[in-house]
mmCIF file of C-alpha atoms in Angstrom:
data_model
loop_
_atom_site.group_PDB
_atom_site.id
_atom_site.type_symbol
_atom_site.label_atom_id
_atom_site.label_comp_id
_atom_site.label_asym_id
_atom_site.label_seq_id
_atom_site.Cartn_x
_atom_site.Cartn_y
_atom_site.Cartn_z
ATOM 1 C CA ALA A 29 -17.918 12.751 3.159
ATOM 2 C CA PHE A 30 -15.258 9.992 3.946
ATOM 3 C CA ARG A 31 -12.648 10.418 5.738
ATOM 4 C CA PRO A 32 -9.866 7.686 5.542
ATOM 5 C CA PRO A 33 -7.316 7.563 8.587
ATOM 6 C CA GLN A 34 -4.720 9.979 8.039
ATOM 7 C CA PHE A 35 -1.202 9.153 9.081
ATOM 8 C CA GLY A 36 1.638 11.540 8.616
ATOM 9 C CA GLY A 37 1.230 14.359 11.211
ATOM 10 C CA ALA A 38 3.661 14.991 14.403
ATOM 11 C CA ASN A 39 3.518 12.114 16.784
ATOM 12 C CA GLU A 40 0.268 10.506 15.629
ATOM 13 C CA PRO A 41 -0.176 6.875 17.387
ATOM 14 C CA PHE A 42 -0.949 3.928 15.472
ATOM 15 C CA ASN A 43 -4.471 2.592 17.183
ATOM 16 C CA PHE A 44 -6.730 0.246 15.328
ATOM 17 C CA PRO A 45 -9.817 -1.247 16.689
ATOM 18 C CA ALA A 46 -10.601 -4.395 15.961
ATOM 19 C CA LEU A 47 -12.820 -5.024 13.154
ATOM 20 C CA PRO A 48 -14.885 -7.674 11.390
ATOM 21 C CA TRP A 49 -12.496 -8.754 8.369
ATOM 22 C CA GLN A 50 -15.539 -10.298 7.058
ATOM 23 C CA ILE A 51 -18.639 -7.504 6.047
ATOM 24 C CA GLY A 52 -21.970 -8.840 4.402
ATOM 25 C CA GLY A 53 -20.278 -12.496 3.585
ATOM 26 C CA VAL A 54 -17.348 -10.587 1.884
ATOM 27 C CA SER A 55 -14.242 -10.872 2.602
ATOM 28 C CA VAL A 56 -11.953 -6.826 3.366
ATOM 29 C CA ALA A 57 -8.892 -6.239 2.438
ATOM 30 C CA LYS A 58 -6.555 -4.224 4.626
ATOM 31 C CA ILE A 59 -4.689 -1.948 2.181
ATOM 32 C CA LEU A 60 -1.768 0.664 3.159
ATOM 33 C CA ILE A 61 -1.086 3.365 1.244
ATOM 34 C CA PHE A 62 2.428 4.951 1.301
ATOM 35 C CA ASP A 63 2.813 8.193 -0.755
ATOM 36 C CA GLU A 64 4.117 11.705 -0.114
ATOM 37 C CA TYR A 65 1.606 13.562 -1.683
ATOM 38 C CA PRO A 66 -1.859 13.741 0.452
ATOM 39 C CA SER A 67 -4.002 14.229 -2.658
ATOM 40 C CA ILE A 68 -3.012 10.772 -4.353
ATOM 41 C CA ARG A 69 -3.264 9.082 -0.572
ATOM 42 C CA ASN A 70 -6.529 10.542 -0.194
ATOM 43 C CA LEU A 71 -7.901 9.570 -4.134
ATOM 44 C CA LEU A 72 -6.310 6.166 -3.594
ATOM 45 C CA ALA A 73 -7.636 5.804 0.030
ATOM 46 C CA GLU A 74 -11.564 6.915 -1.074
ATOM 47 C CA GLU A 75 -11.500 4.883 -3.843
ATOM 48 C CA LEU A 76 -10.258 1.315 -2.223
ATOM 49 C CA ALA A 77 -12.358 1.992 0.766
ATOM 50 C CA GLY A 78 -15.593 2.873 -1.203
ATOM 51 C CA GLU A 79 -14.724 -1.182 -2.356
ATOM 52 C CA GLY A 80 -15.119 -2.318 1.111
ATOM 53 C CA ASN A 81 -11.359 -2.402 1.611
ATOM 54 C CA VAL A 82 -10.078 -0.813 4.900
ATOM 55 C CA ILE A 83 -7.078 1.722 4.225
ATOM 56 C CA LEU A 84 -4.268 2.822 6.246
ATOM 57 C CA SER A 85 -2.671 6.382 4.485
ATOM 58 C CA ILE A 86 0.971 7.165 5.193
ATOM 59 C CA GLY A 87 2.934 9.975 4.324
ATOM 60 C CA ARG A 88 6.134 9.914 6.153
ATOM 61 C CA ALA A 89 8.348 6.904 5.890
ATOM 62 C CA GLU A 90 9.494 7.251 9.650
ATOM 63 C CA LEU A 91 5.923 6.290 10.088
ATOM 64 C CA LEU A 92 5.971 3.023 7.573
ATOM 65 C CA ARG A 93 7.381 0.321 10.162
ATOM 66 C CA ASP A 94 5.001 1.110 12.928
ATOM 67 C CA GLY A 95 1.940 1.540 10.027
ATOM 68 C CA ILE A 96 3.032 -2.056 9.086
ATOM 69 C CA ALA A 97 3.739 -3.903 12.137
ATOM 70 C CA THR A 98 -0.131 -2.222 14.026
ATOM 71 C CA PHE A 99 -2.262 -2.383 10.815
ATOM 72 C CA ASN A 100 -1.214 -5.807 9.547
ATOM 73 C CA PRO A 101 -2.010 -4.942 5.963
ATOM 74 C CA ASP A 102 -3.227 -8.072 3.544
ATOM 75 C CA LEU A 103 -1.162 -5.543 0.795
ATOM 76 C CA ALA A 104 0.902 -2.361 0.404
ATOM 77 C CA ILE A 105 0.562 0.327 -2.369
ATOM 78 C CA LEU A 106 4.014 2.146 -2.318
ATOM 79 C CA ASP A 107 5.391 4.948 -4.201
ATOM 80 C CA LEU A 108 9.071 5.224 -3.556
ATOM 81 C CA PHE A 109 9.888 7.669 -5.450
ATOM 82 C CA LEU A 110 10.967 9.805 -2.706
ATOM 83 C CA ARG A 111 12.598 13.764 -3.542
ATOM 84 C CA GLY A 112 14.084 12.840 -6.874
ATOM 85 C CA ARG A 113 14.975 9.246 -6.567
ATOM 86 C CA PHE A 114 13.806 5.869 -5.969
ATOM 87 C CA ARG A 115 13.990 4.808 -2.187
ATOM 88 C CA TRP A 116 14.209 1.102 -2.705
ATOM 89 C CA ASP A 117 15.802 0.663 1.236
ATOM 90 C CA PHE A 118 11.850 0.994 2.394
ATOM 91 C CA LEU A 119 11.037 -1.773 0.012
ATOM 92 C CA GLU A 120 14.018 -3.840 1.802
ATOM 93 C CA GLU A 121 12.942 -2.887 5.282
ATOM 94 C CA ILE A 122 9.448 -4.374 4.491
ATOM 95 C CA ARG A 123 10.620 -7.586 2.902
ATOM 96 C CA GLN A 124 13.038 -8.154 5.957
ATOM 97 C CA GLN A 125 9.600 -7.131 8.550
ATOM 98 C CA GLU A 126 7.390 -8.772 6.404
ATOM 99 C CA PRO A 127 8.838 -10.912 3.550
ATOM 100 C CA THR A 128 5.480 -12.215 2.436
ATOM 101 C CA LEU A 129 3.515 -9.156 1.833
ATOM 102 C CA PRO A 130 2.380 -7.895 -1.433
ATOM 103 C CA VAL A 131 3.613 -5.054 -2.799
ATOM 104 C CA ILE A 132 2.482 -2.892 -5.519
ATOM 105 C CA ILE A 133 4.783 -0.331 -6.668
ATOM 106 C CA TYR A 134 2.510 2.731 -8.073
ATOM 107 C CA SER A 135 4.595 5.768 -8.845
ATOM 108 C CA GLY A 136 4.815 8.265 -12.074
ATOM 109 C CA TYR A 137 8.364 7.051 -12.694
ATOM 110 C CA TYR A 138 9.230 3.906 -14.341
ATOM 111 C CA PRO A 139 12.833 2.234 -13.083
ATOM 112 C CA GLY A 140 12.862 0.368 -16.211
ATOM 113 C CA GLY A 141 15.406 -2.441 -15.825
ATOM 114 C CA ASP A 142 16.093 -2.165 -11.940
ATOM 115 C CA PRO A 143 16.512 -5.723 -10.284
ATOM 116 C CA HIS A 144 14.450 -4.210 -7.418
ATOM 117 C CA LEU A 145 11.499 -4.560 -9.542
ATOM 118 C CA ASP A 146 11.658 -8.507 -9.245
ATOM 119 C CA GLN A 147 10.756 -8.069 -5.381
ATOM 120 C CA VAL A 148 7.301 -6.465 -6.055
ATOM 121 C CA ASP A 149 4.154 -7.919 -6.784
ATOM 122 C CA GLY A 150 3.256 -5.574 -9.470
ATOM 123 C CA PHE A 151 4.228 -1.990 -10.528
ATOM 124 C CA ILE A 152 1.394 0.843 -12.104
ATOM 125 C CA LEU A 153 2.221 4.073 -13.665
ATOM 126 C CA LYS A 154 0.126 6.471 -11.742
ATOM 127 C CA SER A 155 -2.564 7.744 -14.155
ATOM 128 C CA CYS A 156 -6.071 9.627 -13.113
ATOM 129 C CA VAL A 157 -7.729 6.391 -14.336
ATOM 130 C CA LEU A 158 -7.632 3.487 -11.422
ATOM 131 C CA GLU A 159 -8.970 0.740 -13.104
ATOM 132 C CA GLU A 160 -5.465 -0.924 -14.166
ATOM 133 C CA LEU A 161 -4.553 -0.131 -10.362
ATOM 134 C CA LYS A 162 -7.637 -2.307 -9.147
ATOM 135 C CA GLN A 163 -7.466 -5.109 -11.369
ATOM 136 C CA CYS A 164 -3.386 -5.136 -10.292
ATOM 137 C CA ILE A 165 -4.646 -5.136 -6.760
ATOM 138 C CA SER A 166 -7.218 -7.875 -7.676
ATOM 139 C CA TYR A 167 -4.912 -10.301 -8.936
ATOM 140 C CA VAL A 168 -2.307 -9.769 -6.462
ATOM 141 C CA LEU A 169 -5.252 -10.640 -3.125
ATOM 142 C CA ARG A 170 -6.373 -13.365 -5.422
ATOM 143 C CA GLN A 171 -2.545 -15.015 -5.173
ATOM 144 C CA PRO A 172 -1.562 -16.040 -1.535
ATOM 145 C CA ASP A 173 1.284 -17.440 -2.602
ATOM 146 C CA LEU A 174 2.812 -14.608 -4.665
ATOM 147 C CA ALA A 175 5.103 -12.594 -2.393
ATOM 148 C CA ALA A 176 5.871 -15.879 -0.464
ATOM 149 C CA SER A 177 7.478 -17.507 -3.612
ATOM 150 C CA MET A 178 10.185 -14.297 -4.287
#
């Protein structure tokens, strides 16, 4: 069974081997997933890795900065709704660290009208059907200057 890299345990180091980022002539996207729920991280990781992407799954906020620096993702999928509120400060830290990194918020809660939504490349409400998320990922990855134009 597929086991994506899981980071979120105590004192786990980030150590990524050099990978060929072209597999069989197909470009591979490196996607970082941040969600506090392991079941959601695992579902997304398995589905997206099954399409040929390389996945880093993170469950603890304090590991997010190091994960981005070490993994150097092409895209981040984040659920910033933690413990009853949106943690936009995480998005601000990501934007300071990697201003051009495309970010999709994938959450069960919609912060309608929040100006922070202007800083992301997509927002998808969580669902058991992942087609909408996959379509958003495909669109964002085809738009190389989308995040840079913000």
